[in-house]
Amino acid sequence: MRLYQLAKKAVRFLIFSGLVLLLIGCSPVRSSSSQIEITLESDGAVQGLVLSAGATAREAFEQAGVEINVLDKSDPPMYTILQAGDKVTLTRVVEEYIVEQNVIPYETQILRNESLAEGEQRLIQPGQNGMQEITYRVLYEE
């Protein structure tokens, strides 16, 4: 019975050790220095920035004081963790809607009716021109 308990503890220890090693292996690689230098390009200007290691592209724009609009694109993406020497570029995107209106003429429809004399016409429903709107979404980059 004592040998069974000892084996049970050994198995638990091995499982625990394996989990600890797995967690250590999954931890992100940290840079040896606490600061990194990157190049930031936005609105036609290029500037160098010094960031703390592990900073993202979004944090680089925030530190530089660059306002980011919803449609703007970043290369690399905003969530990317930057490395020393990386270049981050912001592409401005502007959205515009163009509305085109077309007149749709009404059509005249003649129906024969035996109760009317030949050549006689009666207006039952007046026609009215319709309007068709076509909307185009145009995106401009830079």
CSV table of C-alpha atoms in Angstrom, one decimal:
chain,number,residue,atom,x,y,z
A,1,MET,CA,0.0,0.0,0.0
A,2,ARG,CA,2.9,2.3,0.8
A,3,LEU,CA,4.5,1.7,-2.6
A,4,TYR,CA,1.1,2.7,-4.3
A,5,GLN,CA,1.0,6.0,-2.4
A,6,LEU,CA,4.6,6.7,-3.3
A,7,ALA,CA,3.9,6.0,-7.0
A,8,LYS,CA,0.8,8.2,-6.9
A,9,LYS,CA,2.9,11.1,-5.5
A,10,ALA,CA,5.6,10.6,-8.2
A,11,VAL,CA,2.9,10.7,-11.0
A,12,ARG,CA,1.5,14.0,-9.5
A,13,PHE,CA,5.0,15.5,-9.3
A,14,LEU,CA,5.7,14.6,-12.9
A,15,ILE,CA,2.4,16.1,-14.1
A,16,PHE,CA,3.0,19.2,-12.1
A,17,SER,CA,6.6,19.5,-13.4
A,18,GLY,CA,5.4,19.0,-17.0
A,19,LEU,CA,2.8,21.8,-16.6
A,20,VAL,CA,5.3,24.2,-15.2
A,21,LEU,CA,7.7,23.5,-18.1
A,22,LEU,CA,4.9,24.0,-20.6
A,23,LEU,CA,3.9,27.4,-19.1
A,24,ILE,CA,7.6,28.5,-19.1
A,25,GLY,CA,7.9,27.5,-22.8
A,26,CYS,CA,4.8,29.4,-23.7
A,27,SER,CA,5.9,32.7,-22.1
A,28,PRO,CA,6.8,35.5,-24.7
A,29,VAL,CA,10.4,36.1,-25.5
A,30,ARG,CA,11.6,39.3,-23.8
A,31,SER,CA,14.1,41.6,-25.3
A,32,SER,CA,17.3,41.9,-23.4
A,33,SER,CA,17.0,45.7,-23.4
A,34,SER,CA,14.1,47.6,-22.0
A,35,GLN,CA,13.9,50.1,-24.9
A,36,ILE,CA,13.7,49.7,-28.6
A,37,GLU,CA,14.1,52.2,-31.5
A,38,ILE,CA,11.6,52.3,-34.4
A,39,THR,CA,10.8,54.5,-37.4
A,40,LEU,CA,7.3,55.9,-37.6
A,41,GLU,CA,5.8,57.3,-40.9
A,42,SER,CA,2.5,59.1,-40.9
A,43,ASP,CA,1.0,62.1,-42.7
A,44,GLY,CA,4.1,62.5,-44.9
A,45,ALA,CA,6.5,62.8,-41.9
A,46,VAL,CA,9.1,60.2,-40.8
A,47,GLN,CA,10.3,60.2,-37.2
A,48,GLY,CA,12.3,58.0,-34.9
A,49,LEU,CA,10.8,56.8,-31.6
A,50,VAL,CA,12.2,55.1,-28.6
A,51,LEU,CA,9.6,52.8,-27.0
A,52,SER,CA,9.6,50.4,-24.1
A,53,ALA,CA,10.2,46.7,-25.2
A,54,GLY,CA,6.9,44.9,-25.9
A,55,ALA,CA,5.1,48.1,-27.2
A,56,THR,CA,2.5,47.7,-30.0
A,57,ALA,CA,2.1,49.8,-33.1
A,58,ARG,CA,-0.9,51.5,-31.6
A,59,GLU,CA,1.2,52.5,-28.6
A,60,ALA,CA,3.8,53.9,-31.0
A,61,PHE,CA,1.2,56.2,-32.6
A,62,GLU,CA,-0.2,57.2,-29.3
A,63,GLN,CA,3.3,58.2,-28.0
A,64,ALA,CA,4.0,60.2,-31.2
A,65,GLY,CA,0.7,62.0,-30.7
A,66,VAL,CA,-0.8,60.8,-34.0
A,67,GLU,CA,-4.6,60.6,-34.0
A,68,ILE,CA,-5.9,57.4,-35.6
A,69,ASN,CA,-9.2,57.4,-37.4
A,70,VAL,CA,-11.4,54.3,-37.6
A,71,LEU,CA,-10.7,53.6,-41.3
A,72,ASP,CA,-6.9,54.3,-41.2
A,73,LYS,CA,-4.6,51.4,-41.9
A,74,SER,CA,-1.3,50.5,-40.2
A,75,ASP,CA,1.5,48.4,-41.6
A,76,PRO,CA,2.2,46.3,-39.5
A,77,PRO,CA,-1.3,46.0,-37.9
A,78,MET,CA,-2.0,48.0,-34.7
A,79,TYR,CA,-1.8,44.9,-32.5
A,80,THR,CA,1.7,43.9,-33.6
A,81,ILE,CA,4.4,43.9,-30.9
A,82,LEU,CA,7.3,45.9,-32.3
A,83,GLN,CA,10.9,44.9,-32.4
A,84,ALA,CA,14.0,47.1,-32.6
A,85,GLY,CA,14.5,48.6,-36.1
A,86,ASP,CA,10.8,48.1,-37.2
A,87,LYS,CA,9.2,50.7,-39.5
A,88,VAL,CA,5.5,51.5,-38.8
A,89,THR,CA,3.5,53.2,-41.6
A,90,LEU,CA,0.1,54.8,-41.2
A,91,THR,CA,-2.1,55.1,-44.4
A,92,ARG,CA,-4.9,57.6,-44.1
A,93,VAL,CA,-8.3,56.4,-45.5
A,94,VAL,CA,-11.1,58.8,-46.2
A,95,GLU,CA,-14.6,57.6,-47.1
A,96,GLU,CA,-17.0,59.5,-49.4
A,97,TYR,CA,-20.5,58.6,-50.6
A,98,ILE,CA,-21.7,59.7,-54.0
A,99,VAL,CA,-25.4,59.6,-54.7
A,100,GLU,CA,-26.7,59.4,-58.3
A,101,GLN,CA,-30.4,60.0,-58.9
A,102,ASN,CA,-32.2,58.8,-62.0
A,103,VAL,CA,-35.7,59.6,-63.1
A,104,ILE,CA,-37.8,56.6,-64.0
A,105,PRO,CA,-40.7,57.7,-66.3
A,106,TYR,CA,-44.1,56.2,-65.6
A,107,GLU,CA,-45.7,54.0,-68.2
A,108,THR,CA,-49.1,54.4,-69.7
A,109,GLN,CA,-51.2,51.2,-69.8
A,110,ILE,CA,-54.3,51.0,-71.9
A,111,LEU,CA,-56.8,48.3,-71.0
A,112,ARG,CA,-59.8,47.5,-73.3
A,113,ASN,CA,-63.2,47.6,-71.7
A,114,GLU,CA,-66.4,46.6,-73.4
A,115,SER,CA,-68.5,49.0,-71.3
A,116,LEU,CA,-66.8,52.1,-72.9
A,117,ALA,CA,-67.7,53.3,-76.4
A,118,GLU,CA,-65.1,52.8,-79.1
A,119,GLY,CA,-62.4,55.5,-79.0
A,120,GLU,CA,-63.4,56.6,-75.5
A,121,GLN,CA,-60.8,56.6,-72.8
A,122,ARG,CA,-61.1,57.0,-69.1
A,123,LEU,CA,-58.2,57.8,-66.7
A,124,ILE,CA,-58.4,55.4,-63.7
A,125,GLN,CA,-55.0,56.0,-62.1
A,126,PRO,CA,-52.7,59.0,-62.8
A,127,GLY,CA,-49.1,58.2,-63.3
A,128,GLN,CA,-46.1,59.9,-61.7
A,129,ASN,CA,-42.4,59.7,-62.4
A,130,GLY,CA,-40.3,57.6,-60.0
A,131,MET,CA,-36.8,58.3,-58.6
A,132,GLN,CA,-34.0,55.8,-58.4
A,133,GLU,CA,-31.1,56.5,-56.1
A,134,ILE,CA,-27.8,54.7,-56.6
A,135,THR,CA,-25.2,55.2,-53.8
A,136,TYR,CA,-21.5,54.6,-54.3
A,137,ARG,CA,-19.0,54.3,-51.5
A,138,VAL,CA,-15.6,55.6,-52.5
A,139,LEU,CA,-12.5,55.1,-50.3
A,140,TYR,CA,-9.4,57.3,-50.8
A,141,GLU,CA,-6.1,56.2,-49.4
A,142,GLU,CA,-3.5,58.9,-48.7
